[in-house]
Short mmCIF file of C-alpha atoms in Angstrom, two decimals:
data_model
loop_
_atom_site.label_atom_id
_atom_site.label_comp_id
_atom_site.label_asym_id
_atom_site.label_seq_id
_atom_site.Cartn_x
_atom_site.Cartn_y
_atom_site.Cartn_z
CA MET A 12 91.72 66.36 132.54
CA ASP A 13 91.32 67.99 130.66
CA ILE A 14 91.85 66.81 126.35
CA LEU A 15 94.25 69.84 126.32
CA ASP A 16 96.20 68.90 128.51
CA LEU A 17 97.06 65.85 126.67
CA ARG A 18 98.88 67.99 123.64
CA PRO A 19 102.71 67.61 122.83
CA ARG A 20 102.51 71.61 122.97
CA LYS A 21 105.69 72.48 124.48
CA PRO A 22 108.49 71.27 122.25
CA THR A 23 106.68 70.57 118.99
CA VAL A 24 103.73 73.99 118.69
CA ALA A 25 106.26 76.17 119.82
CA ALA A 26 108.35 74.37 116.72
CA ILE A 27 105.79 74.58 114.51
CA GLU A 28 103.78 77.90 116.23
CA ALA A 29 107.55 79.60 115.31
CA GLY A 30 107.26 78.21 111.98
CA GLU A 31 110.27 76.23 112.10
CA ASP A 32 110.28 72.57 110.28
CA ILE A 33 110.12 69.71 111.86
CA ALA A 34 112.38 66.19 111.89
CA LEU A 35 110.02 64.02 114.03
CA ALA A 36 112.53 60.86 115.59
CA ASN A 37 109.30 60.58 118.37
CA LYS A 38 105.90 58.19 117.93
CA GLU A 39 104.59 59.88 120.82
CA THR A 40 103.58 63.19 119.05
CA LEU A 41 101.46 62.14 116.44
CA ILE A 42 99.93 59.44 118.69
CA ALA A 43 98.90 62.08 121.13
CA GLY A 44 98.37 64.89 119.70
CA GLY A 45 97.56 64.16 115.61
CA PRO A 46 94.89 65.38 115.25
CA PHE A 47 95.78 68.79 116.95
CA VAL A 48 99.62 68.34 115.47
CA LEU A 49 98.27 68.20 111.98
CA PRO A 50 95.57 71.23 111.63
CA LEU A 51 98.03 73.75 113.27
CA ALA A 52 101.28 71.93 111.17
CA HIS A 53 98.99 73.24 107.92
CA LYS A 54 97.74 75.79 109.28
CA HIS A 55 101.50 77.71 109.43
CA LYS A 56 103.38 75.73 106.25
CA VAL A 57 105.09 73.57 108.61
CA LYS A 58 106.39 69.82 107.28
CA ILE A 59 106.87 67.39 109.82
CA LEU A 60 109.65 65.11 108.18
CA PRO A 61 109.85 61.64 109.43
CA ALA A 62 113.25 60.82 111.01
CA ASP A 63 112.25 57.30 112.67
CA SER A 64 113.34 55.02 110.63
CA GLU A 65 110.39 52.61 109.32
CA HIS A 66 109.20 56.06 108.28
CA SER A 67 111.83 57.46 106.69
CA ALA A 68 111.86 54.75 104.99
CA ILE A 69 108.34 54.85 103.74
CA PHE A 70 108.49 58.81 103.75
CA GLN A 71 111.79 57.66 100.14
CA CYS A 72 109.60 55.13 99.22
CA ILE A 73 107.03 57.87 98.59
CA GLN A 74 108.78 59.97 96.63
CA GLY A 75 107.33 61.21 92.79
CA LEU A 76 104.89 58.54 93.06
CA PRO A 77 101.46 60.38 91.68
CA GLU A 78 98.90 61.19 94.21
CA GLY A 79 96.24 58.51 94.67
CA VAL A 80 99.05 55.02 93.96
CA LEU A 81 99.74 54.49 97.65
CA ARG A 82 97.85 50.99 98.43
CA CYS A 83 99.29 49.82 101.35
CA ILE A 84 102.09 50.26 103.62
CA ILE A 85 103.88 47.11 104.98
CA LEU A 86 105.63 48.14 108.07
CA THR A 87 108.79 45.67 109.05
CA ALA A 88 109.12 44.86 112.94
CA SER A 89 112.05 42.29 113.93
CA GLY A 90 110.54 40.86 116.85
CA GLY A 91 113.20 41.35 119.34
CA ALA A 92 114.29 40.39 121.87
CA PHE A 93 112.21 37.37 122.27
CA ARG A 94 110.84 37.30 118.96
CA ASP A 95 112.31 33.31 118.87
CA LEU A 96 110.74 32.53 122.68
CA PRO A 97 108.29 30.07 123.11
CA VAL A 98 105.36 31.64 124.50
CA ASP A 99 105.23 29.61 127.53
CA LYS A 100 108.56 30.93 128.80
CA LEU A 101 108.10 34.80 128.80
CA LYS A 102 106.56 34.33 132.46
CA GLU A 103 109.65 34.54 132.88
CA VAL A 104 111.51 36.79 131.24
CA LYS A 105 113.03 40.12 133.10
CA VAL A 106 113.06 43.63 131.44
CA ALA A 107 117.67 43.29 131.73
CA ASP A 108 115.83 40.07 128.79
CA ALA A 109 114.09 42.66 127.46
CA LEU A 110 117.03 45.32 126.58
CA LYS A 111 119.12 42.43 124.40
CA HIS A 112 117.75 43.71 120.83
CA PRO A 113 119.19 41.48 118.41
CA ASN A 114 119.56 44.17 115.71
CA TRP A 115 119.40 47.74 117.02
CA ASN A 116 121.41 49.59 119.42
CA MET A 117 118.02 51.66 121.05
CA GLY A 118 117.02 53.87 124.61
CA LYS A 119 115.09 51.78 126.83
CA LYS A 120 111.82 52.14 125.94
CA ILE A 121 111.60 51.36 121.82
CA THR A 122 114.06 48.23 123.40
CA VAL A 123 111.41 46.64 126.00
CA ASP A 124 108.86 48.65 122.80
CA SER A 125 110.67 46.46 120.38
CA ALA A 126 110.02 43.24 122.41
CA THR A 127 106.69 43.01 123.55
CA LEU A 128 106.08 44.29 119.94
CA PHE A 129 104.01 46.94 121.57
CA ASN A 130 105.07 49.44 118.73
CA LYS A 131 103.40 47.56 116.02
CA LEU A 132 101.05 45.77 117.53
CA LEU A 133 98.43 46.28 120.35
CA PHE A 134 96.35 42.89 121.79
CA PHE A 135 93.54 44.05 124.35
CA TRP A 136 92.10 40.92 125.10
CA ALA A 137 91.12 41.79 128.34
CA ASN A 138 89.09 44.52 126.69
CA PHE A 139 87.33 42.17 124.15
CA ALA A 140 86.95 39.57 127.38
CA ARG A 141 85.49 42.05 129.07
CA TYR A 142 83.11 44.74 127.19
CA ASN A 143 82.72 42.10 124.17
CA ILE A 144 84.64 44.19 121.75
CA LEU A 145 86.80 43.58 119.08
CA PRO A 146 90.41 43.86 119.82
CA LEU A 147 92.54 46.59 118.43
CA THR A 148 95.22 45.53 116.51
CA PHE A 149 98.02 48.60 116.30
CA GLY A 150 100.61 49.78 117.83
CA LEU A 151 102.37 53.10 118.17
CA GLU A 152 103.70 52.38 114.45
CA VAL A 153 100.80 51.99 112.75
CA ILE A 154 99.28 54.84 114.29
CA GLU A 155 101.70 57.35 113.31
CA ALA A 156 101.90 55.73 109.57
CA HIS A 157 98.02 57.04 110.53
CA TYR A 158 98.92 60.75 110.84
CA LEU A 159 101.59 60.83 108.65
CA TYR A 160 100.85 59.46 105.66
CA GLY A 161 97.26 59.62 105.80
CA SER A 162 96.32 55.76 105.52
CA TYR A 163 93.31 54.14 106.18
CA TYR A 164 94.35 51.73 109.37
CA ASP A 165 92.97 48.83 107.41
CA ASP A 166 95.82 49.49 104.39
CA ILE A 167 98.55 49.54 106.76
CA ASP A 168 100.32 46.21 107.34
CA ILE A 169 103.21 44.21 109.42
CA VAL A 170 105.45 41.95 108.20
CA ILE A 171 108.45 39.86 110.55
CA HIS A 172 112.09 40.86 109.06
CA PRO A 173 114.19 39.75 111.43
CA GLN A 174 117.41 41.50 110.02
CA SER A 175 116.09 44.34 110.49
CA ILE A 176 117.50 44.63 106.89
CA ILE A 177 114.01 46.08 104.89
CA HIS A 178 112.94 48.86 107.37
CA SER A 179 109.33 48.93 105.22
CA MET A 180 107.75 48.55 102.03
CA ILE A 181 104.94 50.16 100.03
CA GLU A 182 103.16 48.69 97.81
CA THR A 183 100.97 50.80 95.00
CA GLN A 184 97.98 50.17 92.88
CA ASP A 185 99.64 48.03 90.42
CA SER A 186 100.83 45.42 93.34
CA SER A 187 104.25 46.73 92.54
CA VAL A 188 106.27 46.66 96.31
CA LEU A 189 109.20 49.59 96.70
CA ALA A 190 111.46 49.23 99.94
CA GLN A 191 114.47 50.54 101.58
CA LEU A 192 117.27 48.28 102.16
CA GLY A 193 119.82 49.41 104.76
CA TRP A 194 121.48 48.52 107.83
CA PRO A 195 120.39 49.07 111.17
CA ASP A 196 120.98 52.44 112.08
CA MET A 197 119.21 55.51 113.32
CA ARG A 198 121.82 57.58 111.81
CA LEU A 199 120.89 56.84 108.27
CA PRO A 200 117.79 57.61 108.11
CA ILE A 201 118.80 60.87 110.43
CA LEU A 202 121.18 62.04 107.36
CA TYR A 203 118.58 61.40 104.61
CA MET A 204 116.42 63.60 106.79
CA CYS A 205 118.88 66.10 106.77
CA TYR A 206 119.63 66.38 103.25
CA ILE A 207 115.81 66.11 102.02
CA TYR A 208 115.46 69.10 104.67
CA HIS A 209 118.77 71.00 103.09
CA VAL A 210 116.97 70.89 99.36
CA TYR A 211 113.28 71.44 100.44
CA CYS A 212 112.93 73.09 103.23
CA THR A 213 116.58 75.75 103.09
#
């Protein structure tokens, strides 16, 4: 398959080429096409604004910070439906169990990603054993943060926060930590992004 076939070109690229700013609510656009989408957005002077809760939280925390002040991004994870389940019980779980998220009301794919921590952490132990390479320990939202904020993967941390009140944090060069807090409700980051678009993009 040609690598260009993987480009998320239909809706996102069409909007960028039309000069429309993007309120990005999915991870896949940057995960699959970050090296293509970001230069295209820069070329067309288009802003990509995060509407997902964790990345909206980071976006809010960095507002007004001088360049070079950001030291570390701290993504929070609820742990999903299986966070308190003993490891030996995981082999018995069903899809229906994964869909019982304790805090968030989300679509099926994202809820399963949360239950398995696929959205935050990936452990390729099979590849590690077979090919004797280091396992990858970052997931979808870490990759997204890398592209959105230009942070190195080593500068993106993940913490389990079962209450889902702290949506994400940043650490600055003086060791201060800034956090964005709110109820686990996707309407809040979406409303914030609408406000930001109205203020900065119109």
